[in-house]
Amino acid sequence: MNQTTKTSSEYLSRAARGDRRAFGEFYELHRDEIYRYIYFRVSSQQTAEDLTGKVFLEAWEYLQRKRINENSIQNFRAWMFRIAHNKVVDHYRSRKDVVPFEKNIDFLSDRENVEHDIEFRAAADELRNAIQQLSPLYQQVVVLRFINQLSHAEVAQILDIREGHARIIQYRALKELKRYIPEVYEP
Amino acid sequence: MNRKTAHILDKCLKRMEDGDSLANCLADYPEYAGELKPLLELSSHIETFRDLQPAPAFQQFSRRKIEQQLQTKQESVTFPGLIRLIKQRRQLTMNRRFQMAKIIVSVMLALAVATGGVAYASDSAHPGDFLYGVDLAVEQVQERLRIETASRLQTQIAHAEERLSEAQAELTENNLENSLQAMNRYAEQIANAARMIGSEDGANQEQLRTMLRTALTLHQGQVDDILEGLPVQTREMLHTRLQESAGPFGPPEEAGPPDEAGSPNEGGAPPDGAGPPEDGGPNDGAGPHDGDGPRDGEGGPNDGAGPYDGGGPNDGTGSGNGSGNHTEGDTTCESSLSEEVKALLLDLAEQYRGYADYDYVLSLYCAEGSIEQVEAILSDAFGPQGGNEGGSGNGSGGGKP
């Protein structure tokens, strides 16, 4: 178990006893990866932020309602991504499209980096649009593997599939994704 | 073939992750190079977004917001908890409390009518700060996302409590203007809650009404303190407004005259009887996954459950029934609207896109009864431009008339 995982597990153990500050630390550590996962699966930055908050609130509620042991807490990452996936599903079921607040947020950006940010965001949006052409399973594998950098074993755990299957899906998903953004990768 | 190609792809990905070059790996598998090259390039491209960050404002403020929401979940406004608490408190100071409750409810409604605002609140910035308006809008969106009315009311009450705390903190710092601003926000929040309740029917309305009254009673000690710290003239002005506008959500009996804004609440300890949401609370079992979703449980960590098991308790934020934000009252109201009014509401929703969607504008109209009033509320809340400077797409130019 690496240090971040150990620290996260400790924070969760404390959070399970009602320690909000510990959960805040846990949130700080894992906010961005959950955000990234959701970002590539919904249609706007604001929606991704909103759902990210909800994922953590749901995790907190679960921790308060259930007694969970240390061993269980150590698998928190798979658990968090599953909640995130469910929130994405909820989002599409409820068909809520929250219009982004980027205009306001732009005020907060370092002006020197705004241009770069805009280009980066545009490229991210393009990739996101392509990813969303894939089936939900393929989307999950692509995002979990290449954005969230999870291993095949972790992906398999989250999706409840075998590792070998995860590997095959990775290959098929990349092949299909290539169809939607071919121009970027021509030699 | 697929399996073998997938395996080689994976090997190359691993080698590249460890620092080897794409060319080296392809050279080792020349018969697969044509197929693998674009896939490996694609994976490299995707990986450039590994460090994608949320917006700066989200990074900066969201943790605080989350922690506050956790606190809210732990400490406030479950309906049974409130009822239990108010019973305990009434045993201590029943007569005085009841009298003060009438005053406070009336004061708040008077304030609300006077300001005519919509519920908005902030917890990331303070009154007077540049970001205050942004955070208020964010909170309001958050409220609109609460489908279930009781849950939405809880959120509104929690936000109102934040305003109250801000008002008191500003008063302590002798920032009267900011304190008054926060109090106005508080009043608007309460007014918005009252309007929302007004659009409910029957038994549901009665329960929500009791819930709001109870919360207001719990706020009263803090409100007393704040009112005492405001200039006498302001207090008298509020009193006058109070007499004019107790409204349907005031106390069940006529409000008596204010007793010089009352005295501080000696029993104003935090609600020690309040705990985590209780079974049977207003959110229980009201969510979209009851019995019809792919989930088969709550799926805690490492419980061996499938991929759809990760969800914790339903938070009532999804609908799953395609009903959007409409309350039953709104649906009835909407069916009686003329096409012209609907078009005007759509225009307003477009004009305030990002801040107020059609459902929300509709709910305001159903509560207020006039387009002008809805416009005034939206303008108060979000400014006359509605935050949609790019134009509404309907020829109106995006600005408010």
Coordinates of C-alpha atoms in Angstrom, one line a residue:
Chain A
M1 CA 0.0 0.0 0.0
N2 CA 1.5 3.3 -1.0
Q3 CA 1.6 6.3 1.2
T4 CA -1.3 8.1 -0.5
T5 CA -3.5 5.1 -0.1
K6 CA -2.5 4.7 3.5
T7 CA -3.2 8.3 4.2
S8 CA -6.5 8.1 2.4
S9 CA -7.5 5.0 4.4
E10 CA -6.7 6.7 7.6
Y11 CA -8.7 9.8 6.7
L12 CA -11.6 7.6 5.8
S13 CA -11.4 5.7 9.0
R14 CA -11.6 9.0 10.9
A15 CA -14.4 10.2 8.6
A16 CA -16.3 7.0 9.4
R17 CA -16.3 8.2 13.0
G18 CA -17.7 11.6 12.0
D19 CA -14.5 13.6 11.5
R20 CA -15.5 16.1 8.8
R21 CA -12.0 17.6 8.6
A22 CA -10.5 14.2 7.9
F23 CA -13.1 13.8 5.1
G24 CA -12.1 17.2 3.8
E25 CA -8.5 16.0 3.6
F26 CA -9.7 12.9 1.8
Y27 CA -11.7 15.1 -0.5
E28 CA -8.6 17.3 -1.2
L29 CA -6.6 14.2 -2.1
H30 CA -9.1 12.6 -4.5
R31 CA -11.2 15.5 -5.8
D32 CA -9.3 15.9 -9.0
E33 CA -9.3 12.3 -10.1
I34 CA -13.0 11.9 -9.5
Y35 CA -13.6 15.2 -11.3
R36 CA -11.6 14.1 -14.3
Y37 CA -13.5 10.8 -14.5
I38 CA -16.8 12.6 -14.5
Y39 CA -15.6 15.4 -16.8
F40 CA -15.1 13.0 -19.6
R41 CA -18.5 11.5 -19.2
V42 CA -20.8 14.5 -18.9
S43 CA -21.3 17.5 -21.1
S44 CA -20.0 20.4 -19.1
Q45 CA -17.4 21.5 -16.6
Q46 CA -20.0 22.8 -14.2
T47 CA -21.9 19.5 -14.3
A48 CA -18.7 17.7 -13.6
E49 CA -18.0 19.9 -10.6
D50 CA -21.5 19.5 -9.3
L51 CA -21.5 15.8 -9.6
T52 CA -18.0 15.6 -8.0
G53 CA -19.3 17.2 -4.9
K54 CA -22.3 14.8 -4.9
V55 CA -20.0 11.8 -5.1
F56 CA -18.2 12.8 -2.0
L57 CA -21.4 13.7 -0.1
E58 CA -22.7 10.3 -0.9
A59 CA -19.5 8.7 0.3
W60 CA -19.8 10.6 3.5
E61 CA -23.4 9.6 4.0
Y62 CA -22.4 6.0 3.4
L63 CA -19.6 6.2 5.9
Q64 CA -22.0 7.6 8.5
R65 CA -24.6 5.0 8.1
K66 CA -22.5 1.9 7.8
R67 CA -19.9 0.3 10.0
I68 CA -17.0 -0.6 7.7
N69 CA -13.8 -2.2 8.6
E70 CA -10.2 -1.1 7.7
N71 CA -9.9 -3.7 5.0
S72 CA -12.9 -2.4 3.3
I73 CA -11.7 1.1 3.5
Q74 CA -8.5 0.1 1.7
N75 CA -10.6 -0.5 -1.5
F76 CA -11.9 3.0 -1.3
R77 CA -10.8 3.9 -4.8
A78 CA -12.9 1.4 -6.6
W79 CA -15.8 2.4 -4.3
M80 CA -15.4 6.1 -5.2
F81 CA -15.3 5.4 -8.9
R82 CA -18.4 3.3 -8.7
I83 CA -20.3 6.1 -6.9
A84 CA -19.0 8.4 -9.5
H85 CA -20.3 6.2 -12.3
N86 CA -23.7 6.0 -10.6
K87 CA -23.8 9.7 -10.3
V88 CA -23.2 10.0 -14.0
V89 CA -26.0 7.5 -14.7
D90 CA -28.2 9.5 -12.4
H91 CA -27.3 12.7 -14.2
Y92 CA -28.3 11.3 -17.6
R93 CA -31.5 9.8 -16.2
S94 CA -32.6 13.0 -14.7
R95 CA -31.5 14.8 -17.9
K96 CA -30.2 17.8 -16.0
D97 CA -28.0 20.0 -18.0
V98 CA -26.5 22.7 -15.9
V99 CA -25.1 25.5 -17.9
P100 CA -21.5 26.2 -17.0
F101 CA -20.4 29.1 -15.0
E102 CA -17.1 29.4 -16.9
K103 CA -17.7 33.1 -17.5
N104 CA -17.5 33.8 -13.8
I105 CA -14.7 31.4 -13.3
D106 CA -12.6 32.9 -16.0
F107 CA -12.2 35.9 -13.8
L108 CA -10.3 33.8 -11.4
S109 CA -7.8 32.4 -13.9
D110 CA -4.4 33.8 -14.2
R111 CA -4.8 36.0 -17.2
E112 CA -1.4 35.0 -18.6
N113 CA -2.6 31.4 -18.8
V114 CA -6.0 32.1 -20.1
E115 CA -5.1 31.4 -23.7
H116 CA -3.4 28.2 -22.9
D117 CA -6.3 27.2 -20.7
I118 CA -8.8 27.9 -23.4
E119 CA -6.8 25.8 -25.9
F120 CA -6.4 23.0 -23.4
R121 CA -10.0 23.1 -22.5
A122 CA -11.0 23.0 -26.2
A123 CA -8.8 20.0 -26.8
A124 CA -10.3 18.3 -23.7
D125 CA -13.8 19.1 -24.9
E126 CA -13.0 17.6 -28.3
L127 CA -11.7 14.4 -26.7
R128 CA -14.6 14.3 -24.3
N129 CA -17.1 14.6 -27.3
A130 CA -15.3 11.7 -29.0
I131 CA -15.2 9.6 -25.8
Q132 CA -18.9 10.1 -25.4
Q133 CA -19.5 8.4 -28.8
L134 CA -18.4 5.2 -27.2
S135 CA -20.5 2.8 -25.3
P136 CA -20.6 3.4 -21.5
L137 CA -18.4 0.4 -20.8
Y138 CA -15.8 1.6 -23.3
Q139 CA -16.0 5.1 -22.0
Q140 CA -15.2 3.9 -18.5
V141 CA -12.3 1.8 -19.6
V142 CA -10.7 4.6 -21.6
V143 CA -11.1 7.2 -18.8
L144 CA -10.1 4.9 -16.0
R145 CA -7.1 3.6 -17.8
F146 CA -5.7 6.6 -19.6
I147 CA -7.0 9.6 -17.6
N148 CA -7.2 8.1 -14.1
Q149 CA -4.2 5.8 -14.7
L150 CA -5.7 2.8 -13.0
S151 CA -4.3 -0.6 -13.6
H152 CA -6.2 -3.4 -15.4
A153 CA -6.8 -5.0 -12.0
E154 CA -8.4 -1.9 -10.6
V155 CA -10.5 -1.3 -13.7
A156 CA -11.6 -4.9 -13.5
Q157 CA -12.6 -4.5 -9.9
I158 CA -14.6 -1.4 -10.6
L159 CA -16.4 -2.8 -13.6
D160 CA -16.7 -6.3 -12.1
I161 CA -15.0 -8.0 -15.0
R162 CA -11.9 -10.1 -15.4
E163 CA -8.6 -8.4 -16.1
G164 CA -8.2 -10.1 -19.4
H165 CA -11.5 -8.7 -20.5
A166 CA -10.5 -5.2 -19.4
R167 CA -7.4 -5.6 -21.6
I168 CA -9.5 -6.6 -24.6
I169 CA -12.0 -3.8 -24.0
Q170 CA -9.1 -1.3 -23.8
Y171 CA -8.0 -2.4 -27.3
R172 CA -11.4 -2.3 -28.8
A173 CA -12.3 1.0 -27.2
L174 CA -9.1 2.7 -28.5
K175 CA -9.9 1.3 -32.0
E176 CA -13.4 2.7 -31.9
L177 CA -12.3 6.0 -30.4
K178 CA -9.8 6.4 -33.2
R179 CA -12.7 6.5 -35.7
Y180 CA -14.1 9.6 -34.0
I181 CA -10.9 11.7 -33.9
P182 CA -8.8 10.3 -36.8
E183 CA -7.4 13.6 -38.0
V184 CA -5.4 14.3 -34.9
Y185 CA -3.4 11.1 -35.2
E186 CA -2.6 10.8 -38.9
P187 CA 1.2 10.5 -39.3
Chain B
M1 CA -6.1 -12.1 -33.2
N2 CA -7.9 -9.5 -31.1
R3 CA -6.6 -11.0 -27.9
K4 CA -3.0 -11.1 -29.1
T5 CA -3.1 -7.6 -30.5
A6 CA -4.7 -6.4 -27.3
H7 CA -1.9 -8.1 -25.4
I8 CA 0.8 -6.5 -27.5
L9 CA -0.9 -3.1 -27.3
D10 CA -0.8 -3.5 -23.5
K11 CA 2.9 -4.4 -23.5
C12 CA 3.8 -1.4 -25.6
L13 CA 1.7 0.9 -23.3
K14 CA 3.5 -0.5 -20.3
R15 CA 6.9 0.0 -22.0
M16 CA 6.1 3.6 -22.9
E17 CA 4.9 4.2 -19.4
D18 CA 8.3 3.0 -18.2
G19 CA 10.0 5.4 -20.6
D20 CA 10.6 3.4 -23.7
S21 CA 9.7 5.0 -27.1
L22 CA 6.8 4.2 -29.3
A23 CA 9.2 3.5 -32.2
N24 CA 11.2 1.0 -30.2
C25 CA 8.2 -1.0 -29.3
L26 CA 6.7 -1.0 -32.8
A27 CA 10.1 -2.2 -34.1
D28 CA 9.8 -5.2 -31.9
Y29 CA 6.4 -6.1 -33.4
P30 CA 6.6 -5.0 -37.0
E31 CA 3.7 -7.1 -38.1
Y32 CA 1.4 -5.2 -35.7
A33 CA 3.0 -1.8 -36.2
G34 CA 0.4 -0.5 -38.7
E35 CA -2.5 -1.2 -36.4
L36 CA -0.8 -0.3 -33.1
K37 CA 0.8 3.0 -34.0
P38 CA -2.4 5.1 -34.2
L39 CA -3.7 3.5 -31.1
L40 CA -0.6 4.2 -29.1
E41 CA -0.5 7.8 -30.4
L42 CA -4.1 8.1 -29.4
S43 CA -3.4 6.8 -25.9
S44 CA -0.6 9.3 -25.6
H45 CA -2.9 12.1 -26.6
I46 CA -5.5 11.0 -24.0
E47 CA -2.9 10.9 -21.4
T48 CA -2.1 14.6 -21.9
F49 CA -5.3 15.3 -20.0
R50 CA -4.3 13.3 -16.9
D51 CA -3.7 16.6 -15.2
L52 CA -6.9 18.3 -16.2
Q53 CA -8.0 20.4 -13.2
P54 CA -11.3 21.7 -12.1
A55 CA -11.8 25.4 -12.5
P56 CA -9.9 27.6 -10.0
A57 CA -13.0 28.6 -8.1
F58 CA -14.0 25.1 -7.6
Q59 CA -10.5 24.1 -6.4
Q60 CA -10.4 27.0 -4.0
F61 CA -13.8 26.9 -2.5
S62 CA -15.3 23.4 -2.9
R63 CA -13.7 21.8 0.0
R64 CA -15.1 24.4 2.4
K65 CA -18.5 24.0 0.7
I66 CA -18.4 20.2 1.1
E67 CA -17.4 20.5 4.8
Q68 CA -20.2 22.9 5.4
Q69 CA -22.7 20.6 3.7
L70 CA -21.4 17.7 5.8
Q71 CA -22.1 19.8 8.8
T72 CA -25.5 20.6 7.6
K73 CA -26.2 17.0 7.1
Q74 CA -25.1 16.2 10.6
E75 CA -26.6 19.1 12.5
S76 CA -29.6 20.5 10.9
V77 CA -33.1 20.4 9.7
T78 CA -34.3 16.9 9.6
F79 CA -37.9 17.2 10.2
P80 CA -38.3 14.7 13.1
G81 CA -35.1 16.2 14.6
L82 CA -36.5 19.7 14.5
I83 CA -39.8 18.6 16.0
R84 CA -38.1 16.8 18.8
L85 CA -35.8 19.7 19.5
I86 CA -38.5 22.3 19.5
K87 CA -40.5 20.3 21.9
Q88 CA -37.6 20.2 24.3
R89 CA -37.0 23.9 24.0
R90 CA -40.6 24.7 24.5
Q91 CA -40.5 22.9 27.8
L92 CA -37.9 25.4 28.9
T93 CA -39.2 28.7 27.7
M94 CA -42.5 28.0 26.1
N95 CA -44.4 31.2 26.5
R96 CA -41.6 33.5 25.6
R97 CA -40.5 31.4 22.7
F98 CA -43.9 31.2 21.2
Q99 CA -44.3 35.0 21.4
M100 CA -40.9 35.5 19.9
A101 CA -41.5 33.0 17.2
K102 CA -44.5 35.0 16.0
I103 CA -42.4 38.1 15.9
I104 CA -39.5 36.6 14.1
V105 CA -41.6 34.8 11.5
S106 CA -43.3 38.1 10.9
V107 CA -40.2 40.1 10.8
M108 CA -38.6 37.8 8.3
L109 CA -41.6 37.8 6.1
A110 CA -41.8 41.5 6.3
L111 CA -38.2 41.7 5.3
A112 CA -38.8 39.3 2.5
V113 CA -41.7 41.2 1.0
A114 CA -39.8 44.4 1.3
T115 CA -36.8 43.1 -0.6
G116 CA -38.7 41.0 -3.0
G117 CA -35.6 38.9 -3.7
V118 CA -35.0 35.3 -4.5
A119 CA -33.2 32.9 -2.3
Y120 CA -29.5 33.1 -2.7
A121 CA -26.7 32.6 -0.3
S122 CA -23.0 32.3 0.0
D123 CA -20.6 30.3 2.0
S124 CA -17.4 30.9 0.1
A125 CA -17.3 34.6 0.3
H126 CA -18.6 37.2 2.6
P127 CA -21.1 39.9 2.0
G128 CA -19.4 42.7 0.1
D129 CA -16.8 40.4 -1.5
F130 CA -16.5 40.3 -5.2
L131 CA -17.3 36.6 -5.3
Y132 CA -20.4 36.8 -3.1
G133 CA -22.7 37.0 -6.1
V134 CA -21.1 34.1 -7.8
D135 CA -21.4 31.9 -4.8
L136 CA -25.0 32.9 -4.3
A137 CA -25.8 31.9 -7.8
V138 CA -24.0 28.6 -7.4
E139 CA -26.0 27.9 -4.3
Q140 CA -29.2 28.7 -6.0
V141 CA -28.5 26.3 -8.8
Q142 CA -27.8 23.7 -6.1
E143 CA -31.2 24.4 -4.6
R144 CA -32.9 24.0 -7.9
L145 CA -31.3 20.6 -8.3
R146 CA -33.1 19.4 -5.3
I147 CA -36.1 17.7 -6.8
E148 CA -37.9 16.7 -3.7
T149 CA -39.5 19.6 -2.0
A150 CA -38.7 18.8 1.6
S151 CA -35.1 18.3 0.6
R152 CA -35.0 21.6 -1.2
L153 CA -36.6 23.3 1.7
Q154 CA -33.9 21.8 4.0
T155 CA -31.2 23.2 1.7
Q156 CA -32.8 26.6 1.7
I157 CA -33.1 26.6 5.5
A158 CA -29.5 25.6 5.8
H159 CA -28.4 28.4 3.5
A160 CA -30.5 30.8 5.4
E161 CA -28.7 29.7 8.5
E162 CA -25.4 30.5 6.9
R163 CA -26.7 34.0 6.1
L164 CA -27.7 34.4 9.7
S165 CA -24.2 33.4 10.9
E166 CA -22.7 35.8 8.4
A167 CA -24.9 38.6 9.6
Q168 CA -23.9 38.0 13.2
A169 CA -20.2 37.7 12.3
E170 CA -20.3 41.0 10.4
L171 CA -22.2 42.7 13.2
T172 CA -19.5 41.5 15.6
E173 CA -17.0 43.2 13.4
N174 CA -19.2 46.3 13.4
N175 CA -19.8 46.0 9.6
L176 CA -23.4 47.1 9.8
E177 CA -23.9 47.4 6.1
N178 CA -22.7 43.9 5.4
S179 CA -24.7 42.6 8.3
L180 CA -27.8 44.1 6.9
Q181 CA -27.0 42.7 3.5
A182 CA -26.7 39.2 5.0
M183 CA -29.9 39.7 6.9
N184 CA -31.6 40.7 3.6
R185 CA -30.3 37.6 2.1
Y186 CA -31.6 35.6 5.0
A187 CA -35.0 37.1 4.6
E188 CA -35.0 36.4 0.9
Q189 CA -34.0 32.9 1.5
I190 CA -36.9 32.5 3.9
A191 CA -39.2 34.3 1.5
N192 CA -38.2 31.9 -1.3
A193 CA -38.8 29.0 1.0
A194 CA -42.2 30.4 1.8
R195 CA -43.1 30.9 -1.8
M196 CA -42.0 27.3 -2.6
I197 CA -44.2 26.0 0.2
G198 CA -47.1 28.1 -1.2
S199 CA -47.0 26.2 -4.4
E200 CA -47.4 22.9 -2.6
D201 CA -50.8 21.5 -1.8
G202 CA -52.6 20.1 1.2
A203 CA -50.9 17.9 3.7
N204 CA -47.5 18.4 2.1
Q205 CA -47.8 22.1 2.5
E206 CA -48.8 21.8 6.1
Q207 CA -45.8 19.7 6.9
L208 CA -43.4 22.0 5.1
R209 CA -45.0 25.0 6.7
T210 CA -44.4 23.5 10.2
M211 CA -40.9 22.7 9.2
L212 CA -40.2 26.3 8.2
R213 CA -41.8 27.7 11.2
T214 CA -39.8 25.4 13.4
A215 CA -36.6 26.4 11.8
L216 CA -37.5 30.0 12.2
T217 CA -38.2 29.5 15.8
L218 CA -34.8 28.0 16.2
H219 CA -33.2 31.0 14.5
Q220 CA -34.9 33.4 16.7
G221 CA -32.3 33.9 19.4
Q222 CA -29.7 34.7 16.8
V223 CA -32.1 37.0 14.9
D224 CA -32.8 38.8 18.2
D225 CA -29.1 39.5 18.7
I226 CA -28.7 40.9 15.2
L227 CA -31.8 43.1 15.4
E228 CA -30.6 44.5 18.6
G229 CA -27.4 45.5 17.0
L230 CA -29.1 47.3 14.1
P231 CA -29.9 51.0 14.3
V232 CA -33.3 51.7 15.9
Q233 CA -34.6 53.4 12.7
T234 CA -33.9 50.2 10.7
R235 CA -35.7 48.2 13.3
E236 CA -38.7 50.4 13.2
M237 CA -38.8 50.2 9.5
L238 CA -38.8 46.5 9.7
H239 CA -41.5 46.6 12.2
T240 CA -43.7 48.7 9.9
R241 CA -43.2 46.3 7.1
L242 CA -43.9 43.4 9.5
Q243 CA -47.3 44.8 10.2
E244 CA -48.1 45.1 6.5
S245 CA -47.0 41.7 5.4
A246 CA -47.1 38.8 7.8
G247 CA -48.5 36.7 4.9
P248 CA -50.0 33.2 4.9
F249 CA -46.9 31.6 6.4
G250 CA -46.9 33.7 9.5
P251 CA -47.7 32.3 12.9
P252 CA -51.2 30.9 13.4
E253 CA -52.2 33.8 15.7
E254 CA -51.8 37.5 15.2
A255 CA -48.4 38.7 15.8
G256 CA -48.0 41.0 18.8
P257 CA -46.0 44.2 18.7
P258 CA -42.2 43.8 18.7
D259 CA -40.7 44.2 22.1
E260 CA -37.8 46.3 21.0
A261 CA -36.5 43.4 18.9
G262 CA -36.5 41.1 21.9
S263 CA -33.5 40.0 23.9
P264 CA -30.8 37.5 23.2
N265 CA -31.7 33.9 23.3
E266 CA -30.3 32.6 26.5
G267 CA -31.1 29.1 25.4
G268 CA -29.4 29.5 22.1
A269 CA -27.1 26.5 22.2
P270 CA -26.7 24.6 19.0
P271 CA -29.3 22.0 18.4
D272 CA -27.8 19.2 20.4
G273 CA -30.5 16.8 19.7
A274 CA -29.9 17.0 16.0
G275 CA -27.9 14.2 14.4
P276 CA -27.5 12.6 11.1
P277 CA -30.5 12.3 8.9
E278 CA -32.9 9.9 10.5
D279 CA -35.0 7.1 9.0
G280 CA -38.3 8.3 8.0
G281 CA -37.0 11.8 7.2
P282 CA -38.3 13.6 4.3
N283 CA -35.7 12.3 1.9
D284 CA -36.0 8.6 2.6
G285 CA -36.9 6.4 -0.2
A286 CA -37.9 9.2 -2.5
G287 CA -35.1 8.8 -5.0
P288 CA -35.0 7.5 -8.5
H289 CA -33.5 4.1 -7.9
D290 CA -36.1 2.6 -5.7
G291 CA -36.8 -0.6 -7.2
D292 CA -36.2 0.3 -10.8
G293 CA -32.5 0.8 -11.3
P294 CA -29.7 -1.6 -12.1
R295 CA -28.3 -1.2 -8.6
D296 CA -28.8 -4.0 -6.2
G297 CA -27.8 -2.5 -2.9
E298 CA -25.8 0.2 -1.4
G299 CA -22.5 -1.4 -2.2
G300 CA -20.0 -0.3 0.3
P301 CA -16.3 -0.7 -0.2
N302 CA -15.2 -4.2 -1.0
D303 CA -18.5 -5.8 -0.6
G304 CA -18.0 -7.9 -3.6
A305 CA -20.9 -6.3 -5.3
G306 CA -21.1 -5.5 -9.0
P307 CA -20.4 -2.2 -10.7
Y308 CA -23.7 -0.7 -10.0
D309 CA -23.4 -1.2 -6.3
G310 CA -21.4 1.8 -5.4
G311 CA -24.2 4.1 -4.6
G312 CA -24.8 5.1 -1.1
P313 CA -28.1 6.4 0.0
N314 CA -30.3 8.1 -2.5
D315 CA -29.9 11.8 -2.0
G316 CA -33.0 12.7 -3.8
T317 CA -31.1 14.7 -6.4
G318 CA -32.0 12.6 -9.4
S319 CA -35.4 12.2 -10.7
G320 CA -35.4 9.3 -13.1
N321 CA -38.9 9.9 -14.0
G322 CA -38.5 12.6 -16.5
S323 CA -40.3 15.1 -14.4
G324 CA -37.6 17.6 -14.1
N325 CA -38.0 20.3 -11.6
H326 CA -41.7 20.6 -11.8
T327 CA -43.6 20.4 -8.6
E328 CA -47.2 19.2 -8.8
G329 CA -48.3 22.8 -8.2
D330 CA -46.2 24.1 -11.0
T331 CA -47.7 21.5 -13.4
T332 CA -51.2 22.7 -12.5
C333 CA -50.1 26.3 -12.8
E334 CA -48.4 25.7 -16.1
S335 CA -51.4 24.1 -17.7
S336 CA -53.4 27.2 -17.0
L337 CA -50.9 29.6 -18.7
S338 CA -51.5 31.3 -22.0
E339 CA -49.1 30.7 -24.8
E340 CA -48.0 34.3 -24.5
V341 CA -47.1 34.0 -20.8
K342 CA -45.2 30.7 -21.6
A343 CA -43.3 32.5 -24.3
L344 CA -42.4 35.3 -21.9
L345 CA -41.2 32.8 -19.3
L346 CA -39.2 31.0 -21.9
D347 CA -37.6 34.3 -22.9
L348 CA -36.7 35.0 -19.3
A349 CA -35.3 31.6 -18.8
E350 CA -33.2 32.1 -21.9
Q351 CA -32.2 35.6 -20.8
Y352 CA -31.0 34.2 -17.4
R353 CA -29.6 31.1 -18.9
G354 CA -27.0 29.6 -16.5
Y355 CA -28.8 31.1 -13.5
A356 CA -32.5 30.2 -13.9
D357 CA -33.9 27.5 -16.1
Y358 CA -37.5 27.4 -17.4
D359 CA -38.7 25.3 -14.5
Y360 CA -37.4 27.7 -12.0
V361 CA -38.8 30.7 -13.8
L362 CA -42.1 28.9 -14.0
S363 CA -42.1 28.2 -10.3
L364 CA -41.4 31.9 -9.6
Y365 CA -44.3 32.9 -11.9
C366 CA -46.6 30.4 -10.2
A367 CA -45.7 31.8 -6.8
E368 CA -45.7 35.4 -7.8
G369 CA -48.4 35.6 -10.4
S370 CA -46.9 38.2 -12.6
I371 CA -44.1 38.4 -15.2
E372 CA -43.0 41.8 -13.8
Q373 CA -42.4 40.3 -10.3
V374 CA -40.5 37.4 -11.8
E375 CA -38.3 39.8 -13.7
A376 CA -37.8 41.8 -10.6
I377 CA -36.7 38.8 -8.6
L378 CA -34.4 37.6 -11.3
S379 CA -32.9 41.0 -11.7
D380 CA -32.4 41.4 -7.9
A381 CA -30.7 38.0 -7.8
F382 CA -28.6 38.0 -10.8
G383 CA -28.4 41.6 -12.0
P384 CA -30.2 43.3 -14.8
Q385 CA -28.1 41.5 -17.5
G386 CA -29.0 38.1 -16.2
G387 CA -25.4 37.0 -16.6
N388 CA -26.0 36.0 -20.2
E389 CA -24.2 38.7 -22.0
G390 CA -23.8 36.8 -25.1
G391 CA -27.4 37.3 -26.1
S392 CA -30.4 35.2 -25.7
G393 CA -30.7 34.0 -29.2
N394 CA -34.3 35.3 -29.4
G395 CA -33.5 38.7 -30.7
S396 CA -33.6 40.3 -27.3
G397 CA -29.9 40.8 -27.1
G398 CA -29.7 39.1 -23.7
G399 CA -30.2 42.2 -21.7
K400 CA -33.2 42.8 -19.5
P401 CA -35.6 45.4 -20.8

